[in-house]
């Protein structure tokens, strides 16, 4: 049976457990205070401009006077943080190698927050269709977002064998497609705009947890 809107409004909100709320707030108060004391704190994350990581970093940088340092891979982000060439790193929970940040003896998790990514989907070049109606199709994508292709591929594409072209970021996938290195790409809305691509199929962004790491 459907629930009436007014009954939803009357339902009491379930508060977060006190210790969790307090710990979350303490992390952010300490971090924001430190940012205020150190203008220009350098925050590293995955580039190039237009990645979901870059957009999340920009959200923080504009509000707290941070300086963003973009790297081509999260391996490079990790190296920059460990070598103390940057102050902090912003890493999405969806990144398959996140545990390397969590378990590194010289790093610690400083804070975390939830924020949605931009629109994601399957993109094609505006001036051509994917090669042929049958046979193998090449798709440029980050490993972490390959599933999006299976979820969104329309009927003409869903049954075709896929050859994956590895990309380091959503923007790199869009670059590969624009340069003719793949038939399709799994990318985000900034990638589509930047490289004058078109959507074959798309979906709203996903809300994910963003983690901020610093030095012990």
XYZ file of C-alpha atoms in Angstrom, residues 36-208:
173
model
C 42.054 28.493 7.847
C 45.486 28.613 9.504
C 47.282 27.471 6.334
C 45.845 29.205 3.260
C 46.895 27.531 0.037
C 47.002 24.007 1.462
C 47.752 21.721 -1.506
C 45.125 19.064 -2.223
C 46.020 16.343 -4.735
C 43.502 14.343 -6.740
C 42.918 12.756 -10.140
C 42.985 14.927 -13.256
C 42.803 16.263 -15.860
C 40.250 19.058 -15.295
C 36.698 17.776 -15.522
C 37.095 14.478 -13.679
C 34.607 13.836 -10.897
C 37.550 14.017 -8.479
C 38.563 17.429 -9.813
C 35.005 18.736 -9.420
C 34.811 17.484 -5.819
C 38.200 19.053 -5.062
C 37.049 22.345 -6.586
C 34.015 22.277 -4.286
C 36.385 22.236 -1.292
C 39.003 24.573 -2.755
C 36.545 27.372 -3.496
C 35.239 27.312 0.068
C 38.484 26.865 1.987
C 41.225 28.519 -0.064
C 42.928 25.289 -1.112
C 45.243 24.794 -4.074
C 44.513 21.779 -6.279
C 47.276 19.589 -7.715
C 46.053 17.207 -10.437
C 47.778 13.917 -11.275
C 47.231 11.536 -14.176
C 46.691 8.515 -11.900
C 45.905 7.788 -8.265
C 49.283 6.033 -8.083
C 50.811 9.454 -8.721
C 48.482 11.042 -6.146
C 49.614 8.499 -3.549
C 53.286 9.065 -4.374
C 52.919 12.844 -4.125
C 51.279 12.534 -0.706
C 53.763 10.000 0.680
C 56.691 12.105 -0.569
C 55.102 15.190 1.031
C 54.959 17.131 -2.211
C 51.298 17.826 -1.377
C 49.496 18.258 1.934
C 46.419 16.101 1.389
C 44.776 13.789 -1.123
C 41.134 13.488 -2.144
C 40.175 9.952 -3.212
C 36.703 8.577 -4.058
C 35.478 5.478 -2.254
C 34.760 3.951 -5.678
C 38.493 3.796 -6.489
C 39.595 0.154 -6.417
C 42.988 0.970 -4.862
C 41.660 3.019 -1.943
C 42.899 0.485 0.627
C 46.484 1.467 -0.213
C 45.741 4.895 1.253
C 43.936 3.482 4.300
C 46.703 1.029 5.185
C 49.752 3.148 4.426
C 51.706 3.547 7.641
C 52.529 7.212 6.953
C 48.991 8.350 6.100
C 45.759 8.813 7.985
C 42.131 9.415 7.084
C 41.355 12.991 8.057
C 37.744 13.422 6.913
C 35.103 12.180 4.516
C 31.882 13.413 2.939
C 29.214 12.330 0.466
C 28.707 14.141 -2.834
C 27.204 13.135 -6.171
C 29.225 12.829 -9.353
C 28.156 14.492 -12.612
C 26.030 12.620 -15.145
C 27.755 9.472 -16.469
C 27.117 7.317 -19.497
C 28.186 5.891 -22.838
C 29.453 8.482 -25.314
C 30.210 8.374 -29.036
C 31.806 10.805 -31.449
C 29.281 13.257 -32.833
C 30.397 12.680 -36.422
C 30.104 8.894 -36.608
C 28.269 5.795 -35.429
C 30.053 2.961 -33.604
C 31.782 0.817 -36.230
C 29.301 -1.446 -38.003
C 26.040 -2.963 -36.728
C 27.676 -6.233 -35.650
C 31.009 -7.492 -34.393
C 33.369 -6.248 -31.722
C 33.019 -2.748 -30.299
C 35.909 -0.983 -28.551
C 35.089 0.962 -25.390
C 37.450 3.290 -23.508
C 36.777 3.287 -19.775
C 38.194 3.333 -16.293
C 38.089 -0.135 -14.756
C 35.813 1.148 -11.969
C 33.045 2.312 -14.333
C 32.975 -0.510 -16.874
C 29.785 -1.776 -15.271
C 27.991 1.334 -16.517
C 28.354 0.084 -20.089
C 26.593 -3.196 -19.278
C 23.858 -1.342 -17.386
C 23.146 1.261 -20.086
C 24.034 -0.260 -23.459
C 20.977 -0.142 -25.756
C 19.855 -3.245 -27.632
C 22.049 -2.812 -30.751
C 25.165 -2.661 -28.540
C 24.279 -4.895 -25.613
C 24.853 -8.154 -27.492
C 28.131 -7.189 -29.173
C 31.482 -8.388 -27.801
C 33.474 -5.623 -26.113
C 37.195 -4.948 -26.320
C 38.153 -2.630 -23.490
C 40.629 0.210 -23.902
C 42.012 1.096 -20.474
C 41.722 4.744 -19.448
C 43.183 6.516 -16.418
C 40.171 8.792 -15.894
C 36.802 9.732 -17.343
C 38.480 12.572 -19.228
C 41.178 10.261 -20.568
C 38.435 7.928 -21.852
C 36.812 10.865 -23.645
C 40.193 11.870 -25.119
C 40.785 8.339 -26.429
C 37.369 8.335 -28.100
C 37.807 11.810 -29.609
C 41.195 10.788 -31.038
C 39.716 7.714 -32.722
C 41.198 5.186 -30.301
C 37.829 3.618 -29.456
C 34.285 3.378 -30.785
C 32.711 4.456 -27.495
C 33.688 5.714 -24.058
C 32.277 5.569 -20.558
C 32.726 9.142 -19.389
C 30.973 11.991 -17.579
C 29.173 15.135 -18.697
C 32.296 17.366 -18.606
C 34.077 14.844 -20.852
C 31.224 14.908 -23.355
C 31.209 18.715 -23.448
C 34.978 19.156 -23.548
C 35.449 16.808 -26.514
C 32.229 17.589 -28.416
C 30.898 14.046 -28.009
C 27.292 12.882 -27.834
C 25.469 10.611 -25.424
C 24.430 7.153 -26.578
C 22.902 6.530 -23.147
C 23.358 8.246 -19.797
C 22.309 8.149 -16.166
C 22.305 10.598 -13.262
C 25.457 10.805 -11.191
C 25.937 8.554 -8.181
C 26.361 9.811 -4.644
C 29.670 8.460 -3.385
